[in-house]
Amino acid sequence: MALLEKAPGESLATDRRVQGLGVLAVLWLVTVPFTTTDSLTGLVLTGLVFVMLGVSWNLLAGYAGQISLGHAAFFGMGAFVSAWLTTPSAAGFPASVQLPIIPAVVVGAVASALIALVIGPVIFRLSGHYFAIGTLALAAVIELVMLDRRDLTGGATGYYVQGDLSLGEAISHGDTMFFLTLVATILTVVITYLIVRGPTGLGMKAIHDDEDAASSLGVNPLKYKMYAFVVSSFFAGLAGALYGHYTLYINAQSTLAVTWTIDSLVIVILGGMGTFAGPIFGSALFLLLDNGLSAIVGGFSSAVEGILIILFIIFLPTGLYGLIKQYLVEETVETDAARD
């Protein structure tokens, strides 16, 4: 007998036991800054950032079917725009544009979304592998431009970001940023769930399965691609802005590094692409592998991690979510006799 049961087409998120587990997980996360060390709190915060990146990338790639390799550009631009607003003097901007951290973080996310809105109609002229290569090239160009503009970004050296959201001695700045990141992660998950379970999500799935067939039925592919691209970029920028103001340091070489895109892709592959809970499971597994393997195998951690990812792709193409669904979830089919 399976641990959970659901009807065909029904989401596990509607199960009260799943909702209860989600609430317990959130309550545990709230206690993290008070019950663990600063380093472990930072590790969990990184995991929350991974969830935001994975969920947002999965919306574009897993649901809309657009494999983007430029996710890091929106993560980095969200971090830089918000940093320019909280620390304008470091980038040569007048002090009059300075904003508190929370509004600056929101503006950074909006800036990433606006970049996606502007370049989307152009980049979506490409499709398939060409779209993936185009987004990778776009991210590389943005990184090179930001590295070259030392007056705005500090170049390879970067600069420290001003910000202090500490509440007395009990709650430090890092703790406050942890809670803000937790709230942002919950909002990312909830909003994405509402999108994929609504009419917009159906449109995305239609162009993912067969763009030509969807178009012949009146679905506008560009509309749904743009929707996924802009929303995905917004959440990536929000993650970057929050992470930058947690570390209080940004650097064009690391903040815009392609590794953020690779991490997002790996998280979704490990968890299960095109599934709602996949990126959440994948983030937890990736965080465990990324840090646990270093303690076990030392310098061979990257090689072992790569081998494990390859094995996942070969033997678990549906990811961790598929494995959980196979062994813990049972679909119940209500027959006519049972209804009578």
mmCIF file of C-alpha atoms in Angstrom:
data_model
loop_
_atom_site.group_PDB
_atom_site.id
_atom_site.type_symbol
_atom_site.label_atom_id
_atom_site.label_comp_id
_atom_site.label_asym_id
_atom_site.label_seq_id
_atom_site.Cartn_x
_atom_site.Cartn_y
_atom_site.Cartn_z
ATOM 1 C CA MET A 1 0.000 0.000 0.000
ATOM 2 C CA ALA A 2 1.402 3.407 -0.965
ATOM 3 C CA LEU A 3 1.943 6.144 1.549
ATOM 4 C CA LEU A 4 -0.090 8.654 -0.495
ATOM 5 C CA GLU A 5 -3.008 8.274 -2.878
ATOM 6 C CA LYS A 6 -4.266 10.588 -5.583
ATOM 7 C CA ALA A 7 -6.702 10.515 -8.449
ATOM 8 C CA PRO A 8 -5.337 10.756 -12.012
ATOM 9 C CA GLY A 9 -4.677 14.398 -12.917
ATOM 10 C CA GLU A 10 -4.900 15.484 -9.282
ATOM 11 C CA SER A 11 -1.980 17.362 -7.750
ATOM 12 C CA LEU A 12 -0.278 15.990 -4.651
ATOM 13 C CA ALA A 13 -0.222 19.558 -3.335
ATOM 14 C CA THR A 14 -3.940 19.223 -2.595
ATOM 15 C CA ASP A 15 -3.324 16.296 -0.230
ATOM 16 C CA ARG A 16 -3.672 17.405 3.400
ATOM 17 C CA ARG A 17 -0.737 15.246 4.493
ATOM 18 C CA VAL A 18 1.506 16.838 1.903
ATOM 19 C CA GLN A 19 0.321 20.286 2.978
ATOM 20 C CA GLY A 20 1.004 19.350 6.587
ATOM 21 C CA LEU A 21 4.547 18.257 5.723
ATOM 22 C CA GLY A 22 5.051 21.548 3.904
ATOM 23 C CA VAL A 23 3.912 23.540 6.937
ATOM 24 C CA LEU A 24 6.215 21.510 9.216
ATOM 25 C CA ALA A 25 9.143 22.156 6.833
ATOM 26 C CA VAL A 26 8.461 25.909 6.878
ATOM 27 C CA LEU A 27 8.185 25.924 10.681
ATOM 28 C CA TRP A 28 11.517 24.111 10.921
ATOM 29 C CA LEU A 29 13.116 26.613 8.559
ATOM 30 C CA VAL A 30 11.879 29.489 10.747
ATOM 31 C CA THR A 31 13.823 28.020 13.674
ATOM 32 C CA VAL A 32 17.076 27.556 11.724
ATOM 33 C CA PRO A 33 18.708 30.943 12.603
ATOM 34 C CA PHE A 34 17.953 30.397 16.303
ATOM 35 C CA THR A 35 19.017 26.761 16.587
ATOM 36 C CA THR A 36 22.047 26.483 14.303
ATOM 37 C CA THR A 37 25.336 28.224 13.637
ATOM 38 C CA ASP A 38 25.770 31.136 11.221
ATOM 39 C CA SER A 39 27.537 28.883 8.717
ATOM 40 C CA LEU A 40 24.710 26.344 8.712
ATOM 41 C CA THR A 41 22.149 29.144 8.419
ATOM 42 C CA GLY A 42 24.052 30.404 5.375
ATOM 43 C CA LEU A 43 24.047 26.892 3.923
ATOM 44 C CA VAL A 44 20.270 26.582 4.305
ATOM 45 C CA LEU A 45 19.819 30.064 2.793
ATOM 46 C CA THR A 46 21.856 28.912 -0.203
ATOM 47 C CA GLY A 47 19.460 25.971 -0.458
ATOM 48 C CA LEU A 48 16.500 28.380 -0.528
ATOM 49 C CA VAL A 49 18.211 30.345 -3.322
ATOM 50 C CA PHE A 50 18.651 27.055 -5.193
ATOM 51 C CA VAL A 51 14.913 26.375 -4.813
ATOM 52 C CA MET A 52 14.089 29.786 -6.301
ATOM 53 C CA LEU A 53 16.502 29.251 -9.196
ATOM 54 C CA GLY A 54 15.323 25.687 -9.821
ATOM 55 C CA VAL A 55 11.605 26.510 -9.684
ATOM 56 C CA SER A 56 12.011 29.549 -11.951
ATOM 57 C CA TRP A 57 14.194 27.710 -14.501
ATOM 58 C CA ASN A 58 11.782 24.761 -14.479
ATOM 59 C CA LEU A 59 8.890 27.095 -15.323
ATOM 60 C CA LEU A 60 10.652 28.129 -18.524
ATOM 61 C CA ALA A 61 12.324 24.846 -19.466
ATOM 62 C CA GLY A 62 10.191 22.151 -17.864
ATOM 63 C CA TYR A 63 6.748 23.627 -18.595
ATOM 64 C CA ALA A 64 7.224 25.965 -21.573
ATOM 65 C CA GLY A 65 9.919 23.765 -23.126
ATOM 66 C CA GLN A 66 12.469 26.570 -23.631
ATOM 67 C CA ILE A 67 15.926 25.422 -22.496
ATOM 68 C CA SER A 68 17.668 28.610 -21.389
ATOM 69 C CA LEU A 69 21.377 28.659 -20.554
ATOM 70 C CA GLY A 70 21.323 32.339 -19.590
ATOM 71 C CA HIS A 71 19.643 32.102 -16.190
ATOM 72 C CA ALA A 72 22.798 33.363 -14.474
ATOM 73 C CA ALA A 73 22.529 36.694 -16.304
ATOM 74 C CA PHE A 74 19.179 37.482 -14.666
ATOM 75 C CA PHE A 75 20.395 36.268 -11.283
ATOM 76 C CA GLY A 76 23.431 38.543 -11.555
ATOM 77 C CA MET A 77 21.588 41.568 -12.902
ATOM 78 C CA GLY A 78 19.091 41.370 -10.061
ATOM 79 C CA ALA A 79 22.009 41.411 -7.629
ATOM 80 C CA PHE A 80 23.767 44.338 -9.325
ATOM 81 C CA VAL A 81 20.725 46.571 -9.827
ATOM 82 C CA SER A 82 19.680 46.164 -6.191
ATOM 83 C CA ALA A 83 23.269 46.801 -5.058
ATOM 84 C CA TRP A 84 23.434 49.995 -7.133
ATOM 85 C CA LEU A 85 20.370 51.227 -5.273
ATOM 86 C CA THR A 86 21.553 50.353 -1.762
ATOM 87 C CA THR A 87 25.182 51.364 -2.399
ATOM 88 C CA PRO A 88 25.006 53.989 -5.171
ATOM 89 C CA SER A 89 28.346 55.617 -4.270
ATOM 90 C CA ALA A 90 30.278 52.434 -5.126
ATOM 91 C CA ALA A 91 28.939 52.584 -8.696
ATOM 92 C CA GLY A 92 29.252 56.341 -9.080
ATOM 93 C CA PHE A 93 25.533 57.068 -8.780
ATOM 94 C CA PRO A 94 24.212 60.023 -6.739
ATOM 95 C CA ALA A 95 23.117 59.369 -3.163
ATOM 96 C CA SER A 96 19.606 60.549 -4.078
ATOM 97 C CA VAL A 97 18.844 57.188 -5.744
ATOM 98 C CA GLN A 98 19.612 55.202 -2.594
ATOM 99 C CA LEU A 99 16.852 52.896 -1.382
ATOM 100 C CA PRO A 100 16.377 50.596 1.620
ATOM 101 C CA ILE A 101 17.229 46.952 1.021
ATOM 102 C CA ILE A 102 13.715 45.549 0.595
ATOM 103 C CA PRO A 103 12.552 48.023 -2.104
ATOM 104 C CA ALA A 104 15.947 47.715 -3.805
ATOM 105 C CA VAL A 105 15.618 43.923 -3.929
ATOM 106 C CA VAL A 106 12.175 44.229 -5.552
ATOM 107 C CA VAL A 107 13.494 46.754 -8.100
ATOM 108 C CA GLY A 108 16.388 44.398 -8.890
ATOM 109 C CA ALA A 109 13.930 41.588 -9.623
ATOM 110 C CA VAL A 110 11.777 43.892 -11.770
ATOM 111 C CA ALA A 111 14.885 45.009 -13.677
ATOM 112 C CA SER A 112 15.689 41.381 -14.539
ATOM 113 C CA ALA A 113 12.117 40.885 -15.729
ATOM 114 C CA LEU A 114 12.317 44.027 -17.881
ATOM 115 C CA ILE A 115 15.545 42.798 -19.486
ATOM 116 C CA ALA A 116 13.746 39.557 -20.366
ATOM 117 C CA LEU A 117 10.779 41.533 -21.695
ATOM 118 C CA VAL A 118 13.035 43.561 -24.015
ATOM 119 C CA ILE A 119 15.212 40.751 -25.368
ATOM 120 C CA GLY A 120 12.483 38.077 -25.414
ATOM 121 C CA PRO A 121 10.915 38.921 -28.805
ATOM 122 C CA VAL A 122 14.384 38.835 -30.369
ATOM 123 C CA ILE A 123 15.783 35.736 -28.659
ATOM 124 C CA PHE A 124 12.585 33.747 -29.311
ATOM 125 C CA ARG A 125 13.210 34.053 -33.030
ATOM 126 C CA LEU A 126 15.539 31.161 -32.249
ATOM 127 C CA SER A 127 14.275 27.736 -31.236
ATOM 128 C CA GLY A 128 15.591 24.476 -29.871
ATOM 129 C CA HIS A 129 19.352 24.223 -29.543
ATOM 130 C CA TYR A 130 19.786 27.613 -31.191
ATOM 131 C CA PHE A 131 17.722 29.236 -28.437
ATOM 132 C CA ALA A 132 19.863 27.548 -25.775
ATOM 133 C CA ILE A 133 23.081 28.707 -27.461
ATOM 134 C CA GLY A 134 21.642 32.199 -27.927
ATOM 135 C CA THR A 135 20.801 32.566 -24.228
ATOM 136 C CA LEU A 136 24.258 31.279 -23.296
ATOM 137 C CA ALA A 137 25.852 33.846 -25.601
ATOM 138 C CA LEU A 138 23.656 36.573 -24.124
ATOM 139 C CA ALA A 139 24.790 35.676 -20.601
ATOM 140 C CA ALA A 140 28.426 35.675 -21.714
ATOM 141 C CA VAL A 141 28.063 39.122 -23.331
ATOM 142 C CA ILE A 142 26.423 40.579 -20.215
ATOM 143 C CA GLU A 143 29.189 39.140 -18.025
ATOM 144 C CA LEU A 144 31.929 40.572 -20.261
ATOM 145 C CA VAL A 145 30.269 44.002 -20.396
ATOM 146 C CA MET A 146 29.857 44.097 -16.622
ATOM 147 C CA LEU A 147 33.459 43.013 -16.103
ATOM 148 C CA ASP A 148 34.631 45.755 -18.434
ATOM 149 C CA ARG A 149 32.578 48.466 -16.710
ATOM 150 C CA ARG A 150 34.697 48.711 -13.588
ATOM 151 C CA ASP A 151 33.089 52.045 -12.736
ATOM 152 C CA LEU A 152 29.729 50.295 -12.272
ATOM 153 C CA THR A 153 30.686 46.850 -11.022
ATOM 154 C CA GLY A 154 34.205 47.062 -9.642
ATOM 155 C CA GLY A 155 35.311 44.665 -12.389
ATOM 156 C CA ALA A 156 36.874 41.423 -11.214
ATOM 157 C CA THR A 157 37.457 42.958 -7.784
ATOM 158 C CA GLY A 158 33.801 43.742 -7.134
ATOM 159 C CA TYR A 159 32.698 45.820 -4.170
ATOM 160 C CA TYR A 160 31.049 45.536 -0.779
ATOM 161 C CA VAL A 161 27.346 46.288 -0.462
ATOM 162 C CA GLN A 162 25.965 48.481 2.281
ATOM 163 C CA GLY A 163 23.110 47.118 4.334
ATOM 164 C CA ASP A 164 22.133 46.355 7.888
ATOM 165 C CA LEU A 165 18.783 44.805 8.723
ATOM 166 C CA SER A 166 19.794 43.550 12.158
ATOM 167 C CA LEU A 167 17.185 43.876 14.907
ATOM 168 C CA GLY A 168 19.249 44.437 18.006
ATOM 169 C CA GLU A 169 21.573 41.702 19.249
ATOM 170 C CA ALA A 170 19.032 38.893 18.964
ATOM 171 C CA ILE A 171 18.565 38.953 15.173
ATOM 172 C CA SER A 172 21.552 39.728 12.969
ATOM 173 C CA HIS A 173 21.502 41.078 9.424
ATOM 174 C CA GLY A 174 22.112 37.569 8.117
ATOM 175 C CA ASP A 175 19.148 36.216 10.085
ATOM 176 C CA THR A 176 16.844 38.925 8.695
ATOM 177 C CA MET A 177 17.999 38.185 5.155
ATOM 178 C CA PHE A 178 17.363 34.499 5.829
ATOM 179 C CA PHE A 179 13.735 35.236 6.763
ATOM 180 C CA LEU A 180 13.295 37.491 3.716
ATOM 181 C CA THR A 181 14.709 34.743 1.494
ATOM 182 C CA LEU A 182 12.385 32.201 3.101
ATOM 183 C CA VAL A 183 9.359 34.440 2.427
ATOM 184 C CA ALA A 184 10.532 35.017 -1.163
ATOM 185 C CA THR A 185 10.999 31.265 -1.673
ATOM 186 C CA ILE A 186 7.478 30.521 -0.420
ATOM 187 C CA LEU A 187 6.062 33.213 -2.711
ATOM 188 C CA THR A 188 8.043 31.811 -5.652
ATOM 189 C CA VAL A 189 6.720 28.305 -5.046
ATOM 190 C CA VAL A 190 3.105 29.402 -4.471
ATOM 191 C CA ILE A 191 2.946 31.774 -7.460
ATOM 192 C CA THR A 192 4.569 29.202 -9.743
ATOM 193 C CA TYR A 193 2.080 26.577 -8.556
ATOM 194 C CA LEU A 194 -0.842 28.888 -9.334
ATOM 195 C CA ILE A 195 0.591 29.581 -12.791
ATOM 196 C CA VAL A 196 1.199 25.961 -13.791
ATOM 197 C CA ARG A 197 -2.174 24.798 -12.446
ATOM 198 C CA GLY A 198 -4.074 27.567 -14.242
ATOM 199 C CA PRO A 199 -4.895 28.336 -17.896
ATOM 200 C CA THR A 200 -1.453 29.873 -18.458
ATOM 201 C CA GLY A 201 0.178 26.645 -17.360
ATOM 202 C CA LEU A 202 -1.967 24.693 -19.811
ATOM 203 C CA GLY A 203 -0.827 27.003 -22.607
ATOM 204 C CA MET A 204 2.822 26.459 -21.638
ATOM 205 C CA LYS A 205 2.372 22.680 -21.604
ATOM 206 C CA ALA A 206 0.682 22.843 -25.005
ATOM 207 C CA ILE A 207 3.618 24.602 -26.685
ATOM 208 C CA HIS A 208 6.008 22.303 -24.815
ATOM 209 C CA ASP A 209 4.359 19.165 -26.221
ATOM 210 C CA ASP A 210 3.775 20.375 -29.791
ATOM 211 C CA GLU A 211 4.163 24.038 -30.662
ATOM 212 C CA ASP A 212 2.774 23.678 -34.196
ATOM 213 C CA ALA A 213 -0.317 21.795 -33.041
ATOM 214 C CA ALA A 214 -0.912 24.284 -30.222
ATOM 215 C CA SER A 215 -0.568 27.174 -32.666
ATOM 216 C CA SER A 216 -3.098 25.595 -35.035
ATOM 217 C CA LEU A 217 -5.584 25.440 -32.154
ATOM 218 C CA GLY A 218 -5.272 29.156 -31.452
ATOM 219 C CA VAL A 219 -2.555 29.119 -28.778
ATOM 220 C CA ASN A 220 -0.082 31.979 -29.251
ATOM 221 C CA PRO A 221 3.379 30.402 -28.642
ATOM 222 C CA LEU A 222 5.225 33.725 -28.268
ATOM 223 C CA LYS A 223 2.751 34.923 -25.635
ATOM 224 C CA TYR A 224 3.303 31.927 -23.364
ATOM 225 C CA LYS A 225 7.046 31.805 -23.997
ATOM 226 C CA MET A 226 7.316 35.467 -23.035
ATOM 227 C CA TYR A 227 5.166 34.937 -19.957
ATOM 228 C CA ALA A 228 7.386 32.089 -18.751
ATOM 229 C CA PHE A 229 10.579 33.976 -19.648
ATOM 230 C CA VAL A 230 9.619 37.177 -17.816
ATOM 231 C CA VAL A 231 8.300 35.435 -14.685
ATOM 232 C CA SER A 232 11.304 33.096 -14.595
ATOM 233 C CA SER A 233 13.706 36.032 -14.941
ATOM 234 C CA PHE A 234 11.893 37.971 -12.202
ATOM 235 C CA PHE A 235 12.362 35.172 -9.672
ATOM 236 C CA ALA A 236 15.980 34.619 -10.752
ATOM 237 C CA GLY A 237 16.659 38.342 -10.240
ATOM 238 C CA LEU A 238 14.921 38.222 -6.860
ATOM 239 C CA ALA A 239 17.150 35.321 -5.803
ATOM 240 C CA GLY A 240 20.265 37.198 -6.929
ATOM 241 C CA ALA A 241 19.272 40.401 -5.147
ATOM 242 C CA LEU A 242 18.597 38.569 -1.884
ATOM 243 C CA TYR A 243 21.797 36.527 -2.087
ATOM 244 C CA GLY A 244 23.882 39.617 -2.860
ATOM 245 C CA HIS A 245 22.493 41.439 0.174
ATOM 246 C CA TYR A 246 23.065 38.415 2.353
ATOM 247 C CA THR A 247 26.743 38.141 1.433
ATOM 248 C CA LEU A 248 27.053 41.978 1.207
ATOM 249 C CA TYR A 249 29.542 41.530 -1.622
ATOM 250 C CA ILE A 250 29.112 41.274 -5.380
ATOM 251 C CA ASN A 251 31.610 40.457 -8.075
ATOM 252 C CA ALA A 252 30.835 40.354 -11.798
ATOM 253 C CA GLN A 253 32.955 37.251 -12.296
ATOM 254 C CA SER A 254 31.174 35.181 -9.642
ATOM 255 C CA THR A 255 27.743 36.835 -9.466
ATOM 256 C CA LEU A 256 27.225 36.442 -13.234
ATOM 257 C CA ALA A 257 29.080 33.123 -13.491
ATOM 258 C CA VAL A 258 27.575 30.408 -15.681
ATOM 259 C CA THR A 259 27.766 28.059 -12.678
ATOM 260 C CA TRP A 260 24.477 29.530 -11.428
ATOM 261 C CA THR A 261 22.827 28.342 -14.645
ATOM 262 C CA ILE A 262 24.474 24.929 -14.409
ATOM 263 C CA ASP A 263 23.348 24.578 -10.794
ATOM 264 C CA SER A 264 19.771 25.440 -11.801
ATOM 265 C CA LEU A 265 19.838 22.873 -14.599
ATOM 266 C CA VAL A 266 21.322 20.137 -12.384
ATOM 267 C CA ILE A 267 18.783 20.823 -9.625
ATOM 268 C CA VAL A 268 15.878 20.391 -12.047
ATOM 269 C CA ILE A 269 17.384 17.249 -13.585
ATOM 270 C CA LEU A 270 17.951 15.681 -10.156
ATOM 271 C CA GLY A 271 14.466 16.575 -8.953
ATOM 272 C CA GLY A 272 12.502 15.971 -12.147
ATOM 273 C CA MET A 273 11.997 18.378 -15.037
ATOM 274 C CA GLY A 274 8.452 19.473 -15.742
ATOM 275 C CA THR A 275 7.249 18.525 -12.255
ATOM 276 C CA PHE A 276 6.198 21.043 -9.652
ATOM 277 C CA ALA A 277 7.926 19.490 -6.620
ATOM 278 C CA GLY A 278 10.980 18.306 -8.580
ATOM 279 C CA PRO A 279 13.110 21.452 -8.123
ATOM 280 C CA ILE A 280 12.392 21.439 -4.370
ATOM 281 C CA PHE A 281 13.576 17.837 -3.990
ATOM 282 C CA GLY A 282 16.441 18.501 -6.382
ATOM 283 C CA SER A 283 17.651 21.512 -4.383
ATOM 284 C CA ALA A 284 17.816 19.466 -1.192
ATOM 285 C CA LEU A 285 19.645 16.610 -2.924
ATOM 286 C CA PHE A 286 22.042 18.953 -4.748
ATOM 287 C CA LEU A 287 22.885 20.794 -1.526
ATOM 288 C CA LEU A 288 23.532 17.460 0.201
ATOM 289 C CA LEU A 289 25.729 16.189 -2.630
ATOM 290 C CA ASP A 290 27.588 19.461 -3.097
ATOM 291 C CA ASN A 291 28.575 19.717 0.562
ATOM 292 C CA GLY A 292 28.425 16.133 1.794
ATOM 293 C CA LEU A 293 30.699 14.716 -0.884
ATOM 294 C CA SER A 294 33.401 17.264 -0.072
ATOM 295 C CA ALA A 295 33.586 15.888 3.465
ATOM 296 C CA ILE A 296 33.604 12.271 2.276
ATOM 297 C CA VAL A 297 35.806 12.159 -0.828
ATOM 298 C CA GLY A 298 37.593 15.507 -0.588
ATOM 299 C CA GLY A 299 39.063 16.713 -3.873
ATOM 300 C CA PHE A 300 37.216 14.043 -5.875
ATOM 301 C CA SER A 301 33.820 15.485 -4.933
ATOM 302 C CA SER A 302 33.218 17.207 -8.288
ATOM 303 C CA ALA A 303 34.037 14.026 -10.233
ATOM 304 C CA VAL A 304 31.805 11.863 -8.026
ATOM 305 C CA GLU A 305 29.016 14.435 -8.235
ATOM 306 C CA GLY A 306 29.259 14.438 -12.029
ATOM 307 C CA ILE A 307 29.091 10.632 -12.158
ATOM 308 C CA LEU A 308 26.016 10.616 -9.905
ATOM 309 C CA ILE A 309 24.289 13.192 -12.122
ATOM 310 C CA ILE A 310 25.015 11.075 -15.229
ATOM 311 C CA LEU A 311 23.585 8.024 -13.466
ATOM 312 C CA PHE A 312 20.473 10.010 -12.573
ATOM 313 C CA ILE A 313 19.979 11.038 -16.204
ATOM 314 C CA ILE A 314 20.378 7.447 -17.426
ATOM 315 C CA PHE A 315 18.496 5.468 -14.786
ATOM 316 C CA LEU A 316 16.150 8.098 -13.295
ATOM 317 C CA PRO A 317 15.100 10.356 -16.184
ATOM 318 C CA THR A 318 12.082 11.530 -14.169
ATOM 319 C CA GLY A 319 14.332 12.516 -11.268
ATOM 320 C CA LEU A 320 13.814 12.128 -7.563
ATOM 321 C CA TYR A 321 10.157 13.147 -7.882
ATOM 322 C CA GLY A 322 9.550 10.252 -10.280
ATOM 323 C CA LEU A 323 11.158 7.833 -7.832
ATOM 324 C CA ILE A 324 9.040 9.115 -4.938
ATOM 325 C CA LYS A 325 5.899 9.012 -7.053
ATOM 326 C CA GLN A 326 6.617 5.457 -8.160
ATOM 327 C CA TYR A 327 7.072 3.990 -4.682
ATOM 328 C CA LEU A 328 5.100 6.282 -2.364
ATOM 329 C CA VAL A 329 2.130 7.489 -4.429
ATOM 330 C CA GLU A 330 -0.701 5.336 -5.674
ATOM 331 C CA GLU A 331 -3.210 6.582 -8.218
ATOM 332 C CA THR A 332 -6.762 5.648 -7.381
ATOM 333 C CA VAL A 333 -9.245 5.139 -10.193
ATOM 334 C CA GLU A 334 -12.877 5.489 -9.236
ATOM 335 C CA THR A 335 -14.991 3.062 -11.300
ATOM 336 C CA ASP A 336 -18.637 3.405 -12.188
ATOM 337 C CA ALA A 337 -19.456 0.511 -9.867
ATOM 338 C CA ALA A 338 -17.661 2.188 -6.981
ATOM 339 C CA ARG A 339 -19.624 5.423 -7.579
ATOM 340 C CA ASP A 340 -22.881 3.485 -7.614
#
